[in-house]
Amino acid sequence: MRIRILGSGAGGGFPQWNCNCANCRAVRAGEAGFSARTQSSLAVSADGANWVLLNASPDLREQIAAAAQLAPAEGDPVRASPIKAVALTNGDVDHVAGLLNLREAQPFSVYAAGRVLSALAANPIFTILQPQLVPRMELPMDEAVPLHGAGVDLGLSIRAFPVPGKIALYLEDKSAPNFGTSAGDTLGLQIIETKTGASFFYIPGCAKVDDALAARLRGAALVFFDGTLFHENEMIEQGLMGKTGSRMGHVNMSGADGSMAAFAPLGVARKIYVHINNSNPVLNANSPEHAIARDAGWEIGADGMEVTL
Ligand code: MLT
Ligand code: MN
Ligand code: ZN
């Protein structure tokens, strides 16, 4: 199974268009230790020829352009794509807006939770993906389903499961508990290679590593995990936005309840942070926080990073 990080950044990417924080200034200036990052997405293939995207970011066009394996192959019909399916972990703009880059009458399948499919259905701009070419499939919870798209069996199964999180920002109901979030608004995905049974987890948004999630991840070969913020208050302290990590529905890397502490006893063989916000000090490869995360056994995801499992 081949996995490529198309985008390792959180919503807004790195640098973010309107952000003048120290990190964004440094990456714009080309300072050593900083690399630009596009928004949150992975591509996965069992056979190297047919691919599923995990989330479709607003940067998808440039992500495809940077990945030769996602271009039509020589000998393909005049209109063709190796992208046969897209699976969504939530309805956030950074995870669904890229579906609009996949218009042009190309067949593929969309897999998502019922709540996310409802959000897409409520927005007529997505009807540009005609239902007869782009079927939308509801992911059952905690059941492995084989991935198909454009008449191709991808040789992969996907098991979706709810994780603690928050409803998409644009759907928040300020008067409801947890802004109107229900189970299924934020999914983790386990991708399983049919032939070998090898599997990995993709969880780019997660508010808490609770007991159920810890039990599920124990002993995993590979986990891509929410690396939005290092500190609960980093966006407030940098004067960027008045929100904590918790308020945004993202568990922090540091702290007693943070992801580094939560993963420490789980024996996960390889753990890679993705969905890294532009405020996060780990984006500076020479920072103490970067060293702390590396010492805790984490890799800091980067665009174009490839993993074979
Ligand atoms: C998030 O991950 O919290 C969202 O992508 C925020 C947003 O929609 O900007
Ligand atoms: Mn996001
Ligand atoms: Zn910034």
mmCIF file of N, CA and C in Angstrom, residues 115 163-168 171-183 185-186 207 246-249:
data_model
loop_
_atom_site.group_PDB
_atom_site.id
_atom_site.type_symbol
_atom_site.label_atom_id
_atom_site.label_comp_id
_atom_site.label_asym_id
_atom_site.label_seq_id
_atom_site.Cartn_x
_atom_site.Cartn_y
_atom_site.Cartn_z
ATOM 1 N N ARG A 115 -24.068 12.752 7.889
ATOM 2 C CA ARG A 115 -24.172 14.177 8.241
ATOM 3 C C ARG A 115 -23.378 15.040 7.258
ATOM 4 N N VAL A 163 -14.911 9.971 16.114
ATOM 5 C CA VAL A 163 -13.953 10.383 17.148
ATOM 6 C C VAL A 163 -14.475 11.688 17.747
ATOM 7 N N PRO A 164 -14.032 12.017 18.977
ATOM 8 C CA PRO A 164 -14.453 13.291 19.560
ATOM 9 C C PRO A 164 -14.047 14.433 18.633
ATOM 10 N N GLY A 165 -14.958 15.365 18.428
ATOM 11 C CA GLY A 165 -14.637 16.462 17.515
ATOM 12 C C GLY A 165 -15.732 17.509 17.542
ATOM 13 N N LYS A 166 -15.800 18.247 16.461
ATOM 14 C CA LYS A 166 -16.748 19.358 16.396
ATOM 15 C C LYS A 166 -17.319 19.443 14.992
ATOM 16 N N ILE A 167 -18.563 19.861 14.927
ATOM 17 C CA ILE A 167 -19.228 20.105 13.643
ATOM 18 C C ILE A 167 -18.436 21.164 12.857
ATOM 19 N N ALA A 168 -18.555 21.147 11.531
ATOM 20 C CA ALA A 168 -17.839 22.133 10.702
ATOM 21 C C ALA A 168 -18.186 23.558 11.147
ATOM 22 N N LEU A 171 -21.282 25.315 10.105
ATOM 23 C CA LEU A 171 -22.554 24.712 10.520
ATOM 24 C C LEU A 171 -22.793 24.865 12.021
ATOM 25 N N GLU A 172 -21.873 25.543 12.716
ATOM 26 C CA GLU A 172 -22.006 25.665 14.174
ATOM 27 C C GLU A 172 -23.319 26.339 14.554
ATOM 28 N N ASP A 173 -23.978 25.763 15.558
ATOM 29 C CA ASP A 173 -25.160 26.368 16.169
ATOM 30 C C ASP A 173 -24.732 26.850 17.550
ATOM 31 N N LYS A 174 -24.558 28.153 17.668
ATOM 32 C CA LYS A 174 -23.976 28.721 18.899
ATOM 33 C C LYS A 174 -24.856 28.473 20.127
ATOM 34 N N SER A 175 -26.158 28.176 19.898
ATOM 35 C CA SER A 175 -27.060 28.010 21.038
ATOM 36 C C SER A 175 -27.147 26.546 21.496
ATOM 37 N N ALA A 176 -26.535 25.645 20.769
ATOM 38 C CA ALA A 176 -26.674 24.213 21.093
ATOM 39 C C ALA A 176 -25.426 23.691 21.813
ATOM 40 N N PRO A 177 -25.577 22.632 22.627
ATOM 41 C CA PRO A 177 -24.408 22.044 23.280
ATOM 42 C C PRO A 177 -23.362 21.604 22.252
ATOM 43 N N ASN A 178 -22.101 21.887 22.549
ATOM 44 C CA ASN A 178 -20.995 21.602 21.621
ATOM 45 C C ASN A 178 -21.316 22.041 20.184
ATOM 46 N N PHE A 179 -22.016 23.184 20.077
ATOM 47 C CA PHE A 179 -22.275 23.839 18.778
ATOM 48 C C PHE A 179 -23.096 22.972 17.819
ATOM 49 N N GLY A 180 -23.851 22.025 18.398
ATOM 50 C CA GLY A 180 -24.711 21.194 17.559
ATOM 51 C C GLY A 180 -24.001 19.978 16.980
ATOM 52 N N THR A 181 -22.856 19.641 17.565
ATOM 53 C CA THR A 181 -22.091 18.482 17.078
ATOM 54 C C THR A 181 -22.798 17.180 17.438
ATOM 55 N N SER A 182 -22.868 16.230 16.497
ATOM 56 C CA SER A 182 -23.307 14.869 16.838
ATOM 57 C C SER A 182 -22.255 13.874 16.377
ATOM 58 N N ALA A 183 -22.400 12.658 16.884
ATOM 59 C CA ALA A 183 -21.468 11.587 16.511
ATOM 60 C C ALA A 183 -21.468 11.452 14.987
ATOM 61 N N ASP A 185 -19.851 13.637 13.006
ATOM 62 C CA ASP A 185 -19.390 14.894 12.405
ATOM 63 C C ASP A 185 -17.881 14.859 12.182
ATOM 64 N N THR A 186 -17.166 14.096 13.000
ATOM 65 C CA THR A 186 -15.719 13.941 12.821
ATOM 66 C C THR A 186 -15.396 12.452 12.845
ATOM 67 N N ALA A 207 -10.709 15.811 18.893
ATOM 68 C CA ALA A 207 -10.710 16.707 20.048
ATOM 69 C C ALA A 207 -10.110 16.068 21.289
ATOM 70 N N SER A 246 -9.100 23.461 22.127
ATOM 71 C CA SER A 246 -10.338 22.749 22.509
ATOM 72 C C SER A 246 -11.551 23.362 21.824
ATOM 73 N N ARG A 247 -11.622 24.675 21.800
ATOM 74 C CA ARG A 247 -12.769 25.353 21.179
ATOM 75 C C ARG A 247 -12.857 25.010 19.694
ATOM 76 N N MET A 248 -11.709 24.789 19.078
ATOM 77 C CA MET A 248 -11.707 24.455 17.647
ATOM 78 C C MET A 248 -11.941 22.965 17.396
ATOM 79 N N GLY A 249 -12.014 22.170 18.474
ATOM 80 C CA GLY A 249 -12.232 20.731 18.282
ATOM 81 C C GLY A 249 -10.968 19.972 17.962
#
